[in-house]
Amino acid sequence: MTAATSSTLFPQGSTPGGYEATPRDADAVLDGLDPEQREVATSLHGAVCVLAGAGTGKTRAITHRIAYGVRAGILQPASVLAVTFTNRAAGEMRGRLRQLGAGGVQARTFHSAALRQLQYFWPKAVGGEVPRLVERKVQLVAEAAARCRVRLDRNELRDVTGEIEWSKVTQTVPEDYPAVAAKSGREAPRDTAEIGRIYATYEQLKRDRGVIDFEDVLLLTVGVLQERPDIADQVRRQYQHFVVDEYQDVSPLQQRLLELWLGDRDSLCVVGDASQTIYSFTGATPDHLLNFRTRHPGATMVKLIRDYRSTPQVVHLANGLLSQARGRAAEHRLELVSQREAGPDPAYAAYQDEPAEAEGTARRIRELITPVEQGGGGVPASQIAVLYRVNAQSELYEQALADAQVPYQLRGAERFFERPEVREAGLLLRGAARGGSADPALADVDIPSQVRAVLGTRGWTPEPPAGSGAVRDRWESLAALVRLAEDFAASRPGATLSDLVAELDERAAAQHAPTVEGVTLASLHAAKGLEWDAVFLVGLTEGMMPITYAKTEQQIEEERRLLYVGVTRARRHLTLSWALSRAPGGRASRRPTRFLNGLRPGSQAMGAARTPGGSGGIERGAAAPGGGGPVRRRRGPVHCRVCGRALTDAGEMKLMRCEGCPSELDEALYERLRDWRAEQAGLLGQPAYCVFTDKTLLAIAEAVPGTESELTRISGVGRRKLDRFGADVLALCAGRELPSAVDGEGGVEAG
């Protein structure tokens, strides 16, 4: 996943400058991958499905897969098409591939790839030029509603537009919309027959004016490939290998396009996580991911569960959130296992009202930032996020952060490269690059110094201006460009200012903005794919999480997954909060979200049974006839034998239960084992833990094993200790007395 706080085109690595050097050969591309990631990278033939939990390095796995195939000569760069869902993700992927020595690979969104093909083949398939693309369809929908004599307010207009988009990606025509919406259980914002009429009028308006919308790009490309086999063959000759990221978000229309690209081949790798399906309202469905093995029986399945992003404490909460989930996606959930050192426990905070919650959040953020400003420790503002369910919640937090003199940026607001100061800076840098050595201030200095000199003429200074507001916002934008120049120069030592300008142009086209030094304010939906050191999840009350209009079990479960996405954005610090009333003095009648029942202190667990989640590992596709079926290799977490939750703490793993779950300890046996251990340790002249740790003794006293096989299932009892101490331990568990080891009759053997 993309770190929200780094310039992701220039990943951190091991070179002296702190940036990753291009691997020297194909084998070096595989360095640093874990066993499951390596399996993804080296499985280059046939269909591959990667189920990748949050923070498990899926982007790393698939970019290294493409790079390994290219560097090994198995894949030709121009024959690979990597598809994802956002311009930012596509830009990041291209940057990583360049860094790995696999430039020339196409990494695009579905819409971008389809539009390119449509523009290229339209003259041959239809004739003339491709119709003009309408980027914002809202105005056209408003006109269609007016023609149907339907008055829509601003929110209704947005919602009706969303219904039209959903209809198109699910390939639903206007006359079928009412019936399909009812069958799908959609909560339509207006009468479905009324929406159907607006939809039909909207389509007619487009035809009359010779324009198309974004969904038409996919529909028309599908139509061309279906109707013109010769064009489909030409596309398939061009692209021999496909990689699809975030596959749980594929719509039926995108899946149809993918099938037409693929033809009857199986050279496809898909990556996704059903537990991160949060866009079903747009037509996305995890069914294509979950049914992948049905469509491709010979596929290799790889599960990534090693979480490199979050601490065990954050991962424990994330796993707990999904442990009571229902539905098909929940049946395929992945139990994450943190690979990081321990951190602080998630914090829970109840406030009297919403303004108090915003002020308390801003105060805590100020406490995290202050040590950084004083020269040591703490968390930088750019590595902190406040996440909420709906955008309307942001205003209180904007005010509270401004009052606390904490800089912030709104994600999903004005695009970075469209800001006036950024456009102006781009023009100045382009002019400086053309002028070259003509400017004495830019002669014989490195790229960052050149950028500082140019931006200094427009108000950038090494130190930020005091306070917040427009002046500070402008400075933050220019400072982000300076940091980007520093990262770019470190990753490409021989580059010039012209190269940086070209990089900026590419980023602007992909809307791949650099980091602005400020706390991020974003909705949970907008936060997907990002991560921060500290995350504040706010407004977690019933009616907001889950949202009021989530009525069906499927809608409720999507809300649970949305909170899961929010939790898994945090690397180390996580705070979850709610307000008991909306305004000061209001009745404290609100309740915290049901999703935290049994997880936050003092709450009771829901009654739903917890089903164990999927473990990690690799599952081969069906073998050839007579081959004995699938070959499975499992590597996965230990599950609590009481509640079924995946265990991430080493002590809990030895106990095979959560610390807080009920214990079935045989206290008398535990004391006998402790006395026996002390005696053995004395004979060996070693500390008691060298015989067995306290947690292992507790696990034995709880499990009371009766056979060697049962004893070896307990963590801490390996073959060597079984041979040394197994007979004694089993005798104690059976209630038999042992002769004193001091008399030479015991089971200890020195050495």
XYZ file of C-alpha atoms in Angstrom:
751
model
C 0.000 0.000 0.000
C 1.010 3.565 -0.530
C 2.325 5.352 2.490
C 0.561 8.638 2.688
C 3.690 10.243 3.979
C 6.359 9.396 1.454
C 7.067 10.157 -2.160
C 6.068 6.770 -3.396
C 7.812 7.025 -6.732
C 11.060 6.917 -4.797
C 10.800 4.011 -2.309
C 13.044 3.764 0.718
C 15.832 1.239 0.373
C 19.326 0.347 1.365
C 21.522 2.635 -0.695
C 23.643 5.257 1.074
C 21.210 7.972 0.096
C 18.324 6.015 1.611
C 16.717 5.055 -1.703
C 16.351 1.718 -3.399
C 18.854 1.001 -6.148
C 17.753 -0.801 -9.305
C 18.317 -4.549 -8.761
C 21.361 -5.825 -10.645
C 19.562 -8.849 -12.150
C 16.350 -10.889 -12.049
C 17.330 -12.824 -8.915
C 18.062 -9.590 -7.068
C 14.465 -8.504 -7.745
C 13.375 -11.277 -5.382
C 15.608 -10.154 -2.524
C 13.680 -9.139 0.567
C 10.406 -10.834 -0.393
C 8.808 -13.177 2.125
C 7.970 -16.759 0.998
C 4.410 -15.919 -0.082
C 5.419 -12.721 -1.881
C 8.182 -14.665 -3.630
C 5.617 -17.230 -4.754
C 3.541 -14.428 -6.287
C 6.619 -13.037 -8.040
C 7.770 -16.344 -9.509
C 4.398 -17.862 -10.518
C 4.454 -16.403 -14.029
C 2.563 -19.091 -15.900
C -1.152 -19.688 -15.643
C -3.753 -17.924 -13.530
C -2.778 -16.636 -10.080
C -5.103 -15.279 -7.402
C -3.532 -13.386 -4.500
C -5.679 -12.837 -1.414
C -3.800 -10.026 0.299
C -4.710 -8.607 3.687
C -4.232 -4.960 4.592
C -0.570 -3.995 4.937
C 0.786 -7.295 3.623
C 2.795 -5.800 0.748
C 0.550 -6.662 -2.185
C 1.801 -3.802 -4.363
C 5.352 -4.879 -3.616
C 4.499 -8.469 -4.545
C 2.867 -7.682 -7.899
C 5.399 -5.047 -9.001
C 8.241 -7.449 -8.189
C 6.342 -10.157 -10.078
C 6.202 -8.010 -13.217
C 9.807 -6.843 -12.800
C 11.081 -10.382 -12.231
C 9.279 -11.609 -15.355
C 10.702 -8.744 -17.420
C 14.247 -8.980 -16.051
C 14.262 -12.783 -16.480
C 13.180 -12.438 -20.116
C 9.901 -14.272 -19.534
C 7.717 -11.193 -20.112
C 8.159 -8.465 -22.700
C 7.453 -5.052 -21.107
C 5.123 -3.908 -23.891
C 3.077 -7.121 -23.583
C 2.118 -6.527 -19.936
C -0.945 -4.529 -18.898
C -1.286 -3.788 -15.177
C -4.698 -2.407 -14.259
C -5.823 -0.669 -11.092
C -8.553 1.746 -10.014
C -6.992 5.155 -9.384
C -4.550 7.329 -11.271
C -2.487 7.622 -8.101
C -2.144 3.839 -7.758
C -1.257 3.514 -11.441
C 1.366 6.259 -11.110
C 2.844 4.596 -8.058
C 3.023 1.276 -9.876
C 4.799 2.818 -12.866
C 7.291 4.476 -10.532
C 8.054 1.249 -8.712
C 8.450 -0.652 -11.961
C 10.899 1.940 -13.279
C 12.880 1.665 -10.056
C 12.997 -2.135 -10.493
C 14.262 -1.856 -14.055
C 10.959 -2.692 -15.749
C 10.130 0.567 -17.514
C 7.849 0.300 -20.519
C 5.162 -1.737 -18.750
C 1.691 -0.242 -19.129
C 0.103 0.507 -15.725
C -3.279 2.182 -16.115
C -6.769 2.440 -14.709
C -9.531 0.496 -16.448
C -10.897 3.744 -17.880
C -7.514 5.001 -19.063
C -6.650 1.719 -20.802
C -10.091 1.506 -22.405
C -10.022 5.138 -23.569
C -6.652 4.632 -25.248
C -7.930 1.603 -27.135
C -11.182 3.344 -28.037
C -9.346 6.369 -29.445
C -7.009 4.152 -31.452
C -9.638 1.804 -32.924
C -12.613 4.172 -33.291
C -11.737 5.350 -36.839
C -11.417 1.725 -37.963
C -14.455 0.390 -36.069
C -16.901 3.303 -36.395
C -15.315 6.086 -38.427
C -14.553 9.690 -37.593
C -13.320 10.924 -34.228
C -14.285 9.616 -30.804
C -17.152 11.665 -29.302
C -16.144 14.291 -26.769
C -15.842 13.021 -23.190
C -18.013 14.720 -20.554
C -15.967 14.749 -17.364
C -18.781 15.926 -15.047
C -22.153 14.465 -15.859
C -24.043 16.230 -13.033
C -25.045 19.222 -15.189
C -26.386 16.943 -17.898
C -28.324 14.894 -15.325
C -29.800 18.130 -13.928
C -30.971 19.094 -17.416
C -32.457 15.629 -17.948
C -34.349 15.908 -14.645
C -35.695 19.346 -15.648
C -36.931 17.940 -18.950
C -38.724 15.218 -16.982
C -40.184 17.978 -14.763
C -38.489 16.574 -11.683
C -36.995 19.028 -9.196
C -33.830 17.708 -7.520
C -31.904 19.426 -4.752
C -28.114 19.273 -4.718
C -27.892 16.033 -2.720
C -30.634 14.314 -4.726
C -28.883 15.310 -7.949
C -25.664 13.699 -6.759
C -27.520 10.546 -5.674
C -29.457 10.196 -8.936
C -26.193 10.623 -10.834
C -24.786 7.797 -8.721
C -27.748 5.586 -9.642
C -27.126 6.219 -13.342
C -23.452 5.318 -12.920
C -24.373 2.141 -11.034
C -26.847 1.180 -13.772
C -24.228 1.546 -16.467
C -21.456 -0.428 -14.744
C -23.957 -3.212 -14.002
C -25.064 -3.025 -17.664
C -28.643 -2.081 -16.775
C -30.583 -0.139 -19.436
C -33.046 2.642 -18.418
C -36.222 0.624 -18.937
C -34.900 -2.194 -16.722
C -33.659 0.051 -13.920
C -36.769 -0.109 -11.646
C -36.905 -3.914 -11.691
C -33.143 -4.421 -11.316
C -32.908 -1.865 -8.484
C -35.718 -3.611 -6.615
C -34.134 -7.036 -7.095
C -30.772 -5.713 -5.900
C -32.296 -4.172 -2.776
C -31.014 -0.680 -3.595
C -32.243 2.243 -1.516
C -33.087 4.566 -4.398
C -33.055 8.313 -3.599
C -36.293 8.855 -5.596
C -39.041 6.756 -7.113
C -37.297 4.188 -9.331
C -39.622 4.814 -12.294
C -38.781 8.510 -12.035
C -35.044 7.757 -11.994
C -35.503 5.447 -14.974
C -37.062 8.323 -16.961
C -34.260 10.723 -15.992
C -31.704 8.066 -16.995
C -33.356 7.571 -20.407
C -33.501 11.342 -21.004
C -29.870 11.723 -19.974
C -28.831 9.083 -22.527
C -30.874 10.846 -25.222
C -29.253 14.203 -24.411
C -25.809 12.666 -24.852
C -26.741 11.198 -28.212
C -28.191 14.505 -29.392
C -24.976 16.345 -28.469
C -22.539 13.665 -29.601
C -20.850 13.237 -26.214
C -20.023 10.261 -23.997
C -19.355 9.809 -20.269
C -16.762 7.728 -18.414
C -18.991 4.650 -18.218
C -19.561 4.873 -21.981
C -15.811 4.533 -22.462
C -15.994 1.022 -20.991
C -19.296 0.160 -22.681
C -18.111 1.272 -26.113
C -14.773 -0.526 -25.775
C -16.616 -3.706 -24.803
C -18.914 -3.224 -27.806
C -16.004 -2.764 -30.230
C -14.157 -5.845 -28.937
C -17.327 -7.956 -29.052
C -18.406 -6.863 -32.526
C -14.981 -6.790 -34.170
C -13.030 -10.033 -33.583
C -10.202 -8.679 -35.724
C -9.719 -5.740 -33.340
C -10.003 -8.034 -30.310
C -7.276 -10.247 -31.798
C -5.055 -7.224 -32.337
C -5.431 -6.180 -28.671
C -4.693 -9.726 -27.509
C -1.565 -9.886 -29.650
C -0.404 -6.666 -27.998
C -1.128 -7.718 -24.399
C -0.081 -11.217 -23.378
C -0.103 -10.857 -19.603
C -2.522 -9.066 -17.260
C -2.295 -8.002 -13.629
C -5.343 -6.553 -11.843
C -4.966 -4.837 -8.481
C -7.855 -4.274 -6.001
C -9.795 -7.025 -7.772
C -12.518 -6.977 -5.100
C -13.600 -3.607 -6.559
C -14.216 -4.849 -10.116
C -17.690 -4.118 -11.514
C -19.515 -6.484 -13.897
C -18.680 -4.134 -16.788
C -14.973 -4.039 -15.927
C -14.960 -7.827 -15.563
C -16.506 -8.165 -19.020
C -13.819 -5.898 -20.487
C -11.099 -7.934 -18.760
C -12.540 -11.164 -20.200
C -12.471 -9.678 -23.707
C -8.853 -8.584 -23.248
C -7.913 -12.022 -22.001
C -9.765 -14.151 -24.559
C -9.329 -17.883 -23.941
C -5.948 -17.456 -22.206
C -5.205 -17.720 -18.481
C -2.187 -15.392 -18.241
C -3.818 -13.386 -15.468
C -2.825 -12.406 -11.929
C -5.452 -10.784 -9.696
C -4.928 -9.312 -6.234
C -7.587 -8.388 -3.706
C -9.135 -8.677 -0.268
C -12.863 -9.330 0.126
C -12.693 -7.727 3.591
C -11.876 -4.393 1.940
C -14.925 -4.324 -0.343
C -16.391 -0.896 0.466
C -17.630 0.346 -2.913
C -20.583 -1.945 -3.633
C -22.785 1.154 -4.035
C -20.812 1.884 -7.226
C -21.330 -1.627 -8.596
C -18.127 -3.196 -7.217
C -18.477 -6.793 -6.110
C -16.042 -9.277 -4.531
C -17.786 -12.168 -6.303
C -15.263 -12.152 -9.157
C -12.443 -12.518 -6.615
C -14.209 -15.190 -4.569
C -15.249 -17.145 -7.694
C -11.820 -16.964 -9.325
C -11.055 -20.636 -8.662
C -14.362 -21.628 -10.279
C -13.484 -19.774 -13.493
C -9.827 -20.846 -13.393
C -9.669 -24.330 -11.798
C -5.915 -24.596 -12.321
C -5.134 -21.284 -10.613
C -2.458 -20.890 -7.965
C -3.876 -19.275 -4.810
C -1.539 -17.305 -2.542
C -2.610 -15.734 0.746
C -0.629 -12.819 2.169
C -1.288 -12.379 5.902
C 2.027 -11.025 7.220
C 1.170 -7.436 8.124
C 4.214 -5.173 7.783
C 2.272 -1.969 8.383
C 0.619 -2.128 11.785
C 1.647 -3.080 15.320
C 0.302 -6.272 16.932
C -2.105 -4.129 18.957
C -3.663 -2.544 15.862
C -3.755 -5.893 14.051
C -5.440 -7.535 17.049
C -8.249 -4.983 16.909
C -8.580 -5.330 13.123
C -8.882 -9.105 13.402
C -11.390 -8.688 16.225
C -13.558 -6.401 14.100
C -13.941 -9.069 11.432
C -14.264 -11.981 13.854
C -18.032 -11.405 14.175
C -18.663 -10.559 10.532
C -21.239 -12.445 8.520
C -21.713 -13.195 4.856
C -19.636 -14.635 2.072
C -16.807 -12.114 2.322
C -16.485 -12.916 6.037
C -16.074 -16.610 5.239
C -12.945 -15.715 3.263
C -11.503 -13.201 5.701
C -7.770 -13.249 6.363
C -6.351 -13.278 9.898
C -3.441 -10.857 9.839
C -0.224 -11.493 11.768
C 1.796 -8.391 12.609
C 5.487 -8.415 11.729
C 6.210 -5.221 13.663
C 7.361 -4.549 17.190
C 4.733 -3.962 19.869
C 3.192 -0.510 20.198
C 0.624 1.250 22.368
C -2.854 -0.206 22.748
C -5.608 1.474 20.737
C -7.158 4.301 22.756
C -10.922 4.756 23.177
C -12.453 8.111 24.059
C -16.053 9.144 24.779
C -16.865 12.884 24.684
C -19.914 14.774 25.874
C -20.614 16.376 22.485
C -19.203 16.700 18.954
C -17.322 20.001 19.483
C -15.682 18.475 22.570
C -14.681 15.439 20.494
C -13.096 17.654 17.840
C -11.269 19.746 20.440
C -10.060 16.650 22.287
C -8.809 15.135 19.034
C -6.972 18.343 18.100
C -5.436 18.502 21.578
C -4.137 14.925 21.309
C -2.739 15.660 17.823
C -0.974 18.745 19.164
C 0.616 16.526 21.858
C 1.889 14.144 19.166
C 3.286 16.921 16.982
C 4.899 19.144 19.618
C 7.991 16.943 20.247
C 8.712 17.012 16.481
C 8.580 20.794 16.436
C 10.946 20.878 19.425
C 13.508 18.724 17.660
C 12.925 15.148 18.750
C 10.396 12.307 18.942
C 6.699 12.634 18.313
C 4.784 12.184 15.074
C 5.019 14.642 12.123
C 1.737 16.262 11.080
C 1.908 14.597 7.653
C 1.854 11.187 9.349
C -1.426 11.828 11.178
C -4.962 11.428 9.832
C -8.451 12.130 11.133
C -10.948 9.850 9.397
C -14.740 10.173 9.480
C -17.743 8.523 7.842
C -19.101 11.485 5.830
C -17.423 14.625 4.522
C -19.833 16.895 6.398
C -18.042 15.924 9.625
C -14.837 17.666 8.551
C -15.849 21.243 9.413
C -15.592 20.806 13.191
C -12.142 19.249 12.863
C -10.920 21.940 10.480
C -11.876 24.568 13.057
C -10.467 22.646 16.012
C -7.118 22.042 14.285
C -6.903 25.682 13.188
C -7.595 26.799 16.774
C -4.811 24.466 17.955
C -2.494 25.901 15.262
C -2.129 22.503 13.623
C -1.745 22.551 9.794
C -4.087 20.248 7.897
C -5.065 19.240 4.384
C -8.427 18.044 3.118
C -8.164 14.904 1.037
C -10.611 14.958 -1.828
C -10.653 18.776 -1.950
C -8.892 20.825 -4.638
C -6.408 18.714 -6.554
C -2.781 19.477 -5.751
C -1.653 20.151 -9.319
C -4.645 22.435 -9.918
C -3.719 24.841 -7.108
C -2.724 28.271 -8.501
C 0.634 28.321 -6.707
C 1.506 24.840 -8.004
C 0.599 25.734 -11.588
C 2.669 28.909 -11.305
C 5.617 26.981 -9.827
C 5.441 24.508 -12.703
C 5.672 27.295 -15.257
C 8.626 28.871 -13.440
C 10.496 25.559 -13.203
C 9.843 24.834 -16.870
C 11.246 28.225 -17.795
C 14.283 27.703 -15.574
C 14.919 24.308 -17.170
C 14.861 25.878 -20.638
C 17.090 28.755 -19.561
C 19.692 26.353 -18.151
C 22.986 27.962 -17.248
C 21.862 31.418 -18.393
C 20.767 32.121 -14.810
C 23.855 32.452 -12.553
C 21.798 31.450 -9.507
C 21.140 28.042 -11.067
C 24.608 27.278 -12.414
C 26.535 24.350 -10.950
C 24.054 23.558 -8.167
C 22.013 20.431 -7.529
C 18.335 20.064 -8.443
C 16.901 20.768 -4.950
C 18.960 23.971 -4.706
C 17.736 25.054 -8.139
C 14.135 24.433 -7.097
C 14.576 26.330 -3.831
C 16.083 29.256 -5.738
C 13.204 29.360 -8.240
C 10.438 28.978 -5.640
C 12.142 31.484 -3.370
C 11.170 34.173 -5.866
C 7.512 33.331 -5.187
C 7.524 33.328 -1.414
C 8.947 29.960 -0.382
C 11.224 30.169 2.672
C 13.013 27.427 4.641
C 10.817 28.184 7.668
C 7.002 28.120 7.465
C 4.964 31.274 8.112
C 3.241 31.608 11.467
C -0.350 30.466 11.903
C -2.648 28.857 9.363
C -4.833 30.036 6.509
C -4.166 30.810 2.848
C -0.552 31.960 3.337
C 0.343 28.755 5.177
C -1.507 26.641 2.568
C 0.519 28.254 -0.225
C 3.784 27.649 1.636
C 2.860 23.981 2.257
C 2.254 23.448 -1.477
C 5.645 24.908 -2.417
C 7.376 23.009 0.400
C 5.893 19.774 -0.955
C 7.509 20.508 -4.335
C 10.870 21.137 -2.641
C 10.666 17.794 -0.803
C 9.710 16.037 -4.029
C 12.779 17.544 -5.728
C 14.988 16.288 -2.887
C 13.572 12.765 -3.169
C 13.858 12.795 -6.954
C 17.511 13.922 -6.890
C 18.396 11.248 -4.320
C 16.828 8.486 -6.413
C 18.287 9.670 -9.764
C 21.754 11.167 -9.177
C 22.403 12.082 -12.815
C 19.037 13.767 -13.434
C 18.577 17.380 -14.536
C 15.990 20.041 -13.809
C 14.359 19.142 -17.143
C 13.980 15.556 -15.908
C 12.255 16.834 -12.768
C 9.887 18.962 -14.855
C 9.016 15.873 -16.935
C 8.390 13.961 -13.688
C 6.060 16.728 -12.481
C 4.167 16.636 -15.781
C 3.682 12.877 -15.465
C 2.519 13.196 -11.874
C 0.118 15.990 -12.818
C -1.378 13.820 -15.572
C -1.810 10.975 -13.057
C -2.851 13.307 -10.189
C -0.071 11.706 -8.134
C 0.540 14.531 -5.685
C 3.483 14.790 -3.294
C 2.942 15.034 0.441
C 1.835 18.265 2.057
C 3.033 18.750 5.648
C -0.287 18.769 7.440
C -2.717 16.474 9.229
C -4.943 14.702 6.685
C -8.702 15.069 7.048
C -10.512 12.452 4.961
C -13.553 10.229 4.755
C -13.034 6.534 5.361
C -13.732 5.834 1.691
C -11.103 8.367 0.572
C -8.524 6.870 2.966
C -8.442 3.481 1.279
C -4.981 2.594 0.016
C -3.224 5.037 2.353
C -1.543 4.734 5.751
C -0.315 6.957 8.564
C 1.651 6.563 11.797
C -1.289 7.882 13.819
C -4.972 7.597 12.927
C -7.965 9.096 14.716
C -11.280 7.435 13.860
C -13.951 9.895 14.976
C -17.744 10.025 15.203
C -18.092 6.288 15.842
C -21.715 6.305 17.001
C -24.722 4.248 15.994
C -26.347 6.051 13.071
C -22.997 7.170 11.738
C -21.165 3.833 11.953
C -23.069 1.982 10.672
C -24.691 4.846 8.784
C -28.444 5.280 9.346
C -29.472 4.157 5.876
C -27.589 0.842 6.126
C -30.545 -1.497 6.710
C -29.828 -4.907 5.207
C -27.263 -7.365 6.531
C -25.150 -6.805 3.407
C -25.149 -3.034 3.989
C -24.322 -3.439 7.688
C -21.431 -5.759 6.845
C -20.054 -3.253 4.341
C -20.075 -0.632 7.107
C -18.118 -3.044 9.316
C -15.577 -3.499 6.508
C -15.352 0.288 6.162
C -14.366 0.582 9.829
C -11.878 -2.257 9.305
C -10.299 -0.277 6.469
C -10.039 2.701 8.814
C -8.379 0.696 11.582
C -5.843 -0.848 9.214
C -4.687 2.592 8.004
C -2.818 3.030 11.333
C 0.792 1.985 11.688
C 1.288 2.600 15.399
C -1.115 5.018 17.128
C -4.874 4.443 16.876
C -7.601 6.385 18.666
C -11.312 5.634 18.316
C -13.799 8.191 19.643
C -17.467 9.122 19.768
C -19.695 11.875 21.172
C -22.671 11.165 23.432
C -24.656 14.108 22.034
C -24.486 16.328 18.961
C -24.320 19.770 20.559
C -23.220 21.084 23.972
C -26.012 20.675 26.516
C -27.760 18.042 24.423
C -29.144 14.795 25.834
C -26.419 12.141 26.065
C -28.433 9.512 24.202
C -25.950 8.315 21.595
C -24.274 4.922 21.788
C -20.861 3.923 20.423
C -20.917 1.727 17.331
C -21.972 -1.872 17.801
C -18.877 -2.950 15.872
C -16.726 -2.244 18.945
C -18.814 -4.410 21.276
C -16.519 -6.887 22.980
C -13.458 -5.003 21.751
C -13.492 -1.720 23.659
C -13.050 -1.858 27.441
C -16.217 -2.433 29.425
C -18.350 -3.632 26.510
C -19.996 -6.986 26.001
C -19.303 -9.082 22.920
C -22.003 -9.667 20.345
C -23.537 -13.108 20.356
C -22.366 -14.076 16.866
C -20.138 -17.089 16.592
C -16.595 -16.409 15.582
C -15.450 -18.433 12.631
C -11.715 -18.897 12.178
C -10.290 -16.799 9.371
C -8.135 -18.009 6.537
C -4.492 -18.695 7.196
C -1.676 -17.670 4.915
C 0.187 -19.822 2.465
C 0.048 -21.205 -1.040
C -2.472 -23.491 -2.688
C -1.665 -24.941 -6.061
C -4.242 -25.414 -8.757
C -5.825 -28.740 -9.586
C -3.232 -31.258 -10.716
C -3.402 -33.100 -14.012
C -5.738 -36.130 -14.080
C -4.445 -38.766 -11.739
C -2.202 -36.267 -10.048
C -3.892 -36.440 -6.694
C -5.610 -33.030 -6.611
C -4.427 -29.742 -5.171
C -1.151 -29.433 -3.333
C -1.459 -27.248 -0.237
C 1.173 -25.577 1.865
C -0.110 -23.664 4.849
C 1.668 -21.131 6.947
C -0.654 -19.368 9.276
C -1.329 -17.928 12.696
C -2.184 -19.754 15.890
C -5.855 -19.351 16.823
C -7.235 -18.844 20.327
C -8.784 -22.144 21.378
C -11.491 -20.228 23.271
C -12.681 -17.504 20.872
C -11.028 -18.503 17.573
C -9.223 -15.179 17.075
C -5.760 -15.144 15.471
C -3.027 -14.605 18.054
C -0.192 -12.170 17.388
C 1.417 -11.887 20.837
C 4.123 -14.499 21.485
C 2.891 -15.150 25.026
C -0.690 -15.642 23.857
C 0.498 -17.945 21.108
C 2.167 -20.156 23.710
C -1.006 -20.225 25.784
C -3.029 -20.826 22.594
C -5.598 -18.343 23.891
C -6.070 -14.595 24.360
C -4.892 -13.302 27.721
C -8.433 -12.129 28.437
C -10.223 -15.347 27.471
C -11.378 -17.724 30.245
C -8.678 -20.072 31.533
C -9.110 -23.771 32.373
C -5.939 -23.905 34.439
C -5.298 -26.957 36.643
C -3.648 -24.972 39.413
C -2.408 -28.039 41.314
C -0.754 -29.380 38.159
C 0.765 -25.951 37.468
C 2.382 -25.894 40.930
C 3.732 -29.455 40.483
C 5.188 -28.459 37.112
C 6.820 -25.368 38.618
C 8.420 -27.421 41.438
C 9.621 -30.008 38.940
C 11.058 -27.283 36.664
C 12.974 -25.698 39.536
C 14.538 -29.042 40.352
C 15.540 -29.669 36.733
C 16.981 -26.169 36.376
C 19.098 -26.695 39.500
C 20.539 -29.911 38.086
C 21.358 -28.219 34.767
C 22.791 -25.138 36.408
C 20.592 -22.970 34.178
C 17.716 -20.521 34.707
C 14.276 -22.090 35.047
C 13.061 -20.646 31.722
C 15.672 -22.748 29.901
C 13.624 -25.804 30.853
C 10.205 -24.314 30.041
C 8.932 -20.731 30.193
C 6.076 -19.765 32.498
C 3.739 -19.422 29.506
C 4.603 -22.930 28.305
C 3.943 -24.361 31.781
C 0.613 -22.504 31.901
C -0.308 -23.887 28.482
C 0.551 -27.428 29.645
C -1.465 -27.004 32.847
C -4.443 -25.768 30.824
C -4.274 -28.387 28.060
C -3.223 -31.343 30.316
C -1.842 -33.393 27.390
C -2.091 -37.173 27.626
C 0.151 -38.173 24.712
C 3.395 -37.022 23.108
C 1.418 -35.823 20.091
C -0.782 -33.594 22.272
C 2.259 -32.292 24.148
C 4.114 -31.284 20.968
C 1.148 -29.150 19.864
C 2.024 -26.745 22.675
C 4.316 -23.925 21.599
C 7.683 -24.241 23.324
C 7.751 -28.030 23.320
C 10.015 -29.020 20.444
C 11.539 -32.413 19.647
C 14.631 -31.767 21.787
C 12.631 -30.847 24.878
C 10.182 -33.651 24.256
C 13.058 -36.154 24.295
C 14.496 -34.620 27.464
C 11.444 -33.801 29.517
C 8.432 -35.351 27.794
C 8.152 -38.473 29.928
C 8.281 -36.456 33.164
C 5.729 -33.900 31.987
C 3.272 -36.540 30.792
C 3.680 -38.413 34.086
C 2.900 -35.243 36.039
C -0.115 -34.557 33.831
C -1.333 -38.089 34.534
C -1.043 -37.468 38.293
C 1.866 -39.819 38.872
C 4.628 -39.045 41.366
C 8.173 -38.773 40.058
C 11.273 -39.991 41.888
C 13.549 -37.176 42.980
C 15.962 -36.097 40.276
C 18.542 -35.481 43.001
C 18.719 -39.240 43.538
C 19.710 -39.729 39.889
C 16.358 -41.189 38.929
C 14.974 -38.181 37.096
C 14.704 -37.419 33.432
C 17.439 -34.805 33.190
C 20.479 -35.440 31.104
C 23.254 -32.903 31.340
C 24.896 -31.522 28.259
